[in-house]
Amino acid sequence: MGAIHNKNGLRLEKADVTLGFIPLTDCAPLVIAHEKGYFASEGLNVTLSREVSWAGIRDKVGLGILDGAQMLASIPVASRLGVGGPKIDMVSAMVLDLNGNAITVNNQLYNHLYEIDSRSEFSPLIAAQALQCLIEENKRSKRPKLRFGVVYPCSTQSYELRYWLASAGIDPDRDVEIVVIPPPKMVTAMTDGDIHGFCVGEPWNTLAVQQQIGHVVATKYQLWNNSPEKVFAVSESWSKDNPATHQALLRALIKACIWLDKKENRRLTAKIISQAAYIALPEETVALSLMGSSLKHHGLPPEKVDDFHVFHRYSANFPWLNHAEWFISQMYRWGQLTTPVNIEETVAAVYKPGLFRIAAAALGIESPSIDRKTEGNLHEKMMLTKSQHIGPNQFLDGKIISVGGIIKYLEKQNLSKADIPALRLINAQKEV
Amino acid sequence: MKLLLIDVDDIRADKLAPIIAWTGIDMITINDSNADIYQLVGEMHPEIILVDTNSPNRDTLEHLAQLQKNAPRTVIKLENTRSEGINRLAAEAGISLYAIDAVPTALLQALIDIAIAYFHSIDQLRYEAEHIKPIIEARQVLNKAKRFIMDTYGLAEDQASDLLSKNADRQRRPVTEIARQLLDTGSFI
């Protein structure tokens, strides 16, 4: 095969590329880059492969069956450490979206929470506290544990559910039972009474509310404003063998994300991604959250949340190293990772802000000049004019993580299984 | 030793069954999309799991591996080296492998090798058999036509062959076409 040149005259190592995605609202960047011809204009011939499990996507990228894929932001980090699966060296140079998940509980559980404190309707913190009361009551009456579903053990959703539970002192490993269920089966599992609640990406929460089987008690946005959700990941060796192709993919995906962030394009997005080849659900179900409407309770109008899905603004696509650090902190907190590792080195091997900067610069887009930022210090109300470069970043529990202060933050987390002295020993010189 | 086969369709399962049985491993097939994987693995304690690469149950298997230290876990490398076999097992047979740590690498390697070889050779054989069908058919037509000529004109077999090929040459048409026409119409032209 001869050398393939794209329109900029750059040689692509590989023009035929297969990318994996999971039928979720935030597969949109890949689908839009494909449908709007952004891949094609980079000289790429992309085949999108609909996948059904995160383990499948992870292994296929590791084995080279897929060239790259949409992935939970935590997976490349967990795989580098061999947490919750085999050790696979992957890299991610781009975040595809922020926010987008929610925690839904079934009607019966919601009614209990509402009886205990009616403010559970709008406050995730109070809903968690009400749940804690209910769990104590269940323990006294020797009732079985409540069951919650997540989509993958080391998923953003798993850490979000755990964060919410722990905010009220509920131990996710002792006080409730967490099971893994694939996204398309989540709503059915709730209908069948197999689970009492779940944390999953859209459109499955909206679907549960529309089918009147559950209520949303917290959104990912409320748990940690504008936190990373999906990334575009490739294997490390693939990225080394195909640097120009990787850059071309990144440019196409950034263009798709810019297009996706425009309000006026969201309706069309819903129309495209709800099709049978992608999500295969009614357009109206997919459209709601994309249009900035957070549907939490049936019978009540949806809340206006413009940032329910963020694809580009607030430097969303930049792979912040401190975000990867947060995932590692949660792996330690919940005992998924026990061996102390050098956190700074690990995240720098996985998230590649340098590669992102090259792709962004080629499109004339400015990137942050720093690789890490403080989290938890910017409240919605502090953002006087809606800045395009930085957004609110508050945590549900009001905690702040300073740059280089991940261990200090981890030390303050309740119910933590982390061995702080051992971590300090390896990361000592790094801490501020 | 127990091997659990999850979400692998009958066509592939039937191919695997004889080789697994021959090794003396018990194979249990689960092909029910509503099966409770937590309960199944919890009760059966399989040493090896073969699962469809595209099964939605895979993430649940990952969770089980994390919950229980002795549950089978994903194998994508053997002794820290990338195995071409595992790659081909996923890409060609659409099967992913889970095993408990105690299963020796050599056993896994042998299992992968034989599974791929078997999958490959059966598919190859089927493909080749499919491929040769028109040739077999043509042969049958020729033989029938020769028999027709021999019976009608009282000729020997080589003379019948000669007559067919001469007619084909003269009309610049393939021999099988002439033979088919002869059988259909009783005429060379």
Coordinates of N, CA, C and O in Angstrom, one line a residue, chain A residues 190-270:
Chain A
M190 N -33.9 -2.5 36.6 CA -34.7 -1.7 37.6 C -36.2 -2.1 37.5 O -36.8 -2.3 38.5
T191 N -36.7 -2.2 36.3 CA -38.1 -2.6 36.1 C -38.4 -4.0 36.8 O -39.4 -4.2 37.4
D192 N -37.4 -4.9 36.6 CA -37.6 -6.3 37.1 C -37.3 -6.3 38.6 O -37.5 -7.4 39.2
G193 N -36.9 -5.2 39.2 CA -36.7 -5.2 40.6 C -35.4 -5.8 41.1 O -35.1 -6.1 42.2
D194 N -34.5 -6.1 40.1 CA -33.1 -6.6 40.4 C -32.3 -5.6 41.1 O -31.4 -5.9 41.9
I195 N -32.5 -4.3 40.8 CA -31.7 -3.3 41.5 C -32.6 -2.1 41.9 O -33.7 -1.9 41.3
H196 N -32.2 -1.4 43.0 CA -33.0 -0.3 43.5 C -32.5 1.0 42.9 O -33.2 2.0 43.0
G197 N -31.3 1.1 42.4 CA -30.8 2.3 41.9 C -29.6 2.0 41.0 O -29.1 0.9 40.9
F198 N -29.3 3.1 40.2 CA -28.1 2.9 39.3 C -27.4 4.2 39.0 O -28.1 5.3 39.2
C199 N -26.2 4.2 38.6 CA -25.5 5.3 38.1 C -25.0 5.0 36.7 O -24.3 4.1 36.5
V200 N -25.5 5.8 35.7 CA -25.3 5.4 34.3 C -25.3 6.7 33.5 O -25.8 7.7 34.0
G201 N -24.8 6.6 32.3 CA -24.8 7.8 31.4 C -26.1 7.9 30.7 O -26.9 7.0 30.7
E202 N -26.3 9.1 30.1 CA -27.5 9.3 29.3 C -27.5 8.5 28.0 O -26.4 8.1 27.6
P203 N -28.6 8.1 27.5 CA -30.0 8.5 27.8 C -30.7 7.6 28.8 O -31.9 7.7 28.9
W204 N -30.0 6.8 29.5 CA -30.7 5.7 30.3 C -31.4 6.3 31.5 O -32.5 5.7 31.9
N205 N -30.9 7.4 32.1 CA -31.7 8.0 33.2 C -33.0 8.6 32.7 O -34.0 8.4 33.4
T206 N -32.9 9.4 31.6 CA -34.1 10.0 31.1 C -35.1 8.9 30.7 O -36.3 9.1 31.0
L207 N -34.6 7.8 30.2 CA -35.5 6.7 29.8 C -36.3 6.2 31.0 O -37.5 5.9 31.0
A208 N -35.5 6.0 32.1 CA -36.1 5.4 33.4 C -37.2 6.4 33.9 O -38.2 5.9 34.4
V209 N -36.9 7.7 33.8 CA -37.9 8.7 34.3 C -39.1 8.7 33.4 O -40.3 8.7 33.8
Q210 N -38.9 8.7 32.1 CA -40.0 8.7 31.1 C -40.8 7.5 31.2 O -42.0 7.6 31.1
Q211 N -40.2 6.4 31.6 CA -41.0 5.1 31.7 C -41.6 5.1 33.1 O -42.2 4.1 33.5
Q212 N -41.4 6.1 33.9 CA -42.0 6.2 35.2 C -41.6 5.1 36.2 O -42.4 4.7 37.0
I213 N -40.4 4.7 36.1 CA -40.0 3.6 37.0 C -39.0 4.2 38.0 O -38.7 3.5 39.0
G214 N -38.5 5.4 37.8 CA -37.5 5.9 38.8 C -37.4 7.4 38.8 O -38.0 8.1 38.0
H215 N -36.6 7.9 39.7 CA -36.4 9.4 39.9 C -34.8 9.6 39.9 O -34.1 8.8 40.6
V216 N -34.4 10.7 39.3 CA -33.0 11.1 39.4 C -32.8 11.8 40.7 O -33.5 12.8 41.0
V217 N -31.8 11.4 41.5 CA -31.5 12.0 42.8 C -30.2 12.8 42.7 O -30.0 13.7 43.6
A218 N -29.4 12.6 41.7 CA -28.1 13.4 41.6 C -27.6 13.3 40.2 O -27.8 12.2 39.5
T219 N -27.0 14.3 39.7 CA -26.4 14.3 38.4 C -24.9 14.3 38.6 O -24.4 14.8 39.6
K220 N -24.2 13.9 37.6 CA -22.7 13.9 37.7 C -22.3 15.4 37.8 O -21.3 15.7 38.6
Y221 N -23.0 16.3 37.2 CA -22.7 17.7 37.3 C -22.7 18.2 38.8 O -21.9 18.9 39.2
Q222 N -23.8 17.7 39.5 CA -23.9 18.1 40.9 C -22.9 17.5 41.8 O -22.5 18.0 42.8
L223 N -22.4 16.3 41.4 CA -21.4 15.6 42.2 C -20.0 16.2 42.1 O -19.3 16.4 43.0
W224 N -19.7 16.6 40.8 CA -18.4 17.3 40.6 C -18.6 18.0 39.2 O -18.6 17.4 38.2
N225 N -18.8 19.3 39.3 CA -19.1 20.1 38.1 C -18.0 19.9 37.1 O -16.8 20.0 37.3
N226 N -18.5 19.7 35.9 CA -17.6 19.6 34.7 C -16.4 18.7 34.8 O -15.3 19.0 34.5
S227 N -16.7 17.5 35.4 CA -15.7 16.5 35.5 C -15.7 15.6 34.2 O -16.7 15.5 33.5
P228 N -14.5 15.0 33.9 CA -14.4 14.3 32.6 C -15.2 13.0 32.6 O -15.2 12.3 33.6
E229 N -15.7 12.7 31.5 CA -16.5 11.5 31.4 C -16.0 10.5 30.4 O -15.5 9.4 30.8
K230 N -16.0 10.8 29.1 CA -15.4 9.8 28.2 C -14.1 10.4 27.6 O -14.0 11.6 27.4
V231 N -13.2 9.6 27.2 CA -12.0 10.0 26.5 C -11.9 9.2 25.2 O -12.5 8.2 25.0
F232 N -11.0 9.7 24.3 CA -10.6 8.9 23.2 C -9.3 8.3 23.5 O -8.3 9.0 23.8
A233 N -9.3 7.0 23.4 CA -8.0 6.3 23.8 C -7.5 5.3 22.8 O -8.3 4.8 22.0
V234 N -6.2 5.2 22.7 CA -5.6 4.2 21.8 C -4.5 3.5 22.6 O -4.2 3.9 23.7
S235 N -4.0 2.4 22.1 CA -2.9 1.7 22.8 C -1.6 2.5 22.6 O -1.5 3.2 21.6
E236 N -0.8 2.4 23.6 CA 0.5 3.2 23.6 C 1.3 2.9 22.3 O 1.8 3.7 21.6
S237 N 1.4 1.6 22.0 CA 2.2 1.2 20.8 C 1.5 1.7 19.5 O 2.2 2.1 18.6
W238 N 0.2 1.7 19.5 CA -0.5 2.2 18.3 C -0.1 3.7 18.1 O 0.1 4.2 17.0
S239 N -0.2 4.4 19.2 CA 0.1 5.9 19.2 C 1.5 6.1 18.7 O 1.8 7.1 17.9
K240 N 2.5 5.2 19.1 CA 3.9 5.4 18.6 C 4.0 5.1 17.2 O 4.8 5.7 16.4
D241 N 3.3 4.0 16.7 CA 3.4 3.6 15.3 C 2.7 4.5 14.3 O 3.0 4.5 13.1
N242 N 1.6 5.2 14.8 CA 0.8 6.0 13.9 C 0.6 7.4 14.4 O -0.5 7.9 14.6
P243 N 1.7 8.2 14.6 CA 1.6 9.5 15.2 C 0.8 10.5 14.3 O -0.1 11.2 14.8
A244 N 0.9 10.4 13.0 CA 0.2 11.3 12.1 C -1.3 11.0 12.0 O -2.1 11.9 12.1
T245 N -1.6 9.7 12.0 CA -3.0 9.2 12.0 C -3.6 9.6 13.3 O -4.8 10.1 13.3
H246 N -2.9 9.5 14.4 CA -3.5 9.9 15.7 C -3.8 11.4 15.7 O -4.9 11.7 16.1
Q247 N -2.9 12.2 15.2 CA -3.2 13.6 15.2 C -4.4 13.9 14.3 O -5.2 14.8 14.6
A248 N -4.5 13.2 13.1 CA -5.6 13.5 12.2 C -6.9 13.1 12.9 O -7.9 13.9 12.8
L249 N -6.9 12.0 13.7 CA -8.1 11.6 14.4 C -8.5 12.7 15.5 O -9.7 13.0 15.6
L250 N -7.5 13.2 16.2 CA -7.7 14.2 17.2 C -8.3 15.4 16.6 O -9.3 16.0 17.1
R251 N -7.7 15.9 15.5 CA -8.3 17.1 14.8 C -9.7 16.9 14.4 O -10.6 17.8 14.7
A252 N -10.0 15.7 13.8 CA -11.4 15.5 13.4 C -12.4 15.5 14.6 O -13.5 16.0 14.6
L253 N -11.9 14.9 15.7 CA -12.8 14.8 16.9 C -12.9 16.1 17.6 O -14.0 16.4 18.1
I254 N -11.9 16.9 17.6 CA -12.0 18.3 18.2 C -13.0 19.1 17.3 O -13.9 19.8 17.9
K255 N -12.9 19.0 16.0 CA -13.9 19.7 15.2 C -15.3 19.3 15.5 O -16.2 20.1 15.5
A256 N -15.5 18.0 15.7 CA -16.8 17.4 16.0 C -17.3 18.0 17.3 O -18.5 18.3 17.5
C257 N -16.4 18.1 18.3 CA -16.8 18.5 19.6 C -17.2 20.0 19.6 O -18.1 20.5 20.3
I258 N -16.4 20.8 18.8 CA -16.8 22.2 18.6 C -18.2 22.3 18.0 O -19.0 23.1 18.5
W259 N -18.4 21.5 17.0 CA -19.8 21.5 16.4 C -20.9 21.1 17.4 O -21.9 21.7 17.4
L260 N -20.5 20.1 18.2 CA -21.5 19.6 19.1 C -21.9 20.5 20.2 O -22.9 20.5 20.8
D261 N -20.9 21.4 20.6 CA -21.2 22.3 21.7 C -22.1 23.5 21.3 O -22.5 24.2 22.2
K262 N -22.3 23.6 20.0 CA -23.2 24.7 19.6 C -24.7 24.3 19.9 O -25.1 23.3 19.4
K263 N -25.4 25.1 20.6 CA -26.8 24.8 21.0 C -27.6 24.4 19.8 O -28.4 23.5 19.9
E264 N -27.4 25.2 18.7 CA -28.3 25.0 17.6 C -28.1 23.7 16.9 O -28.9 23.3 16.1
N265 N -27.0 23.0 17.2 CA -26.7 21.7 16.6 C -27.2 20.5 17.4 O -27.1 19.4 16.9
R266 N -27.7 20.8 18.6 CA -28.0 19.7 19.5 C -29.3 18.9 19.0 O -29.3 17.6 19.2
R267 N -30.2 19.5 18.4 CA -31.4 18.8 18.0 C -31.1 17.8 16.9 O -31.5 16.7 16.9
L268 N -30.3 18.3 15.9 CA -29.8 17.5 14.8 C -29.0 16.3 15.3 O -29.1 15.2 14.9
T269 N -28.1 16.6 16.4 CA -27.3 15.6 17.0 C -28.2 14.4 17.5 O -27.9 13.3 17.3
A270 N -29.3 14.8 18.2 CA -30.2 13.8 18.8 C -30.8 13.0 17.6 O -30.9 11.7 17.8

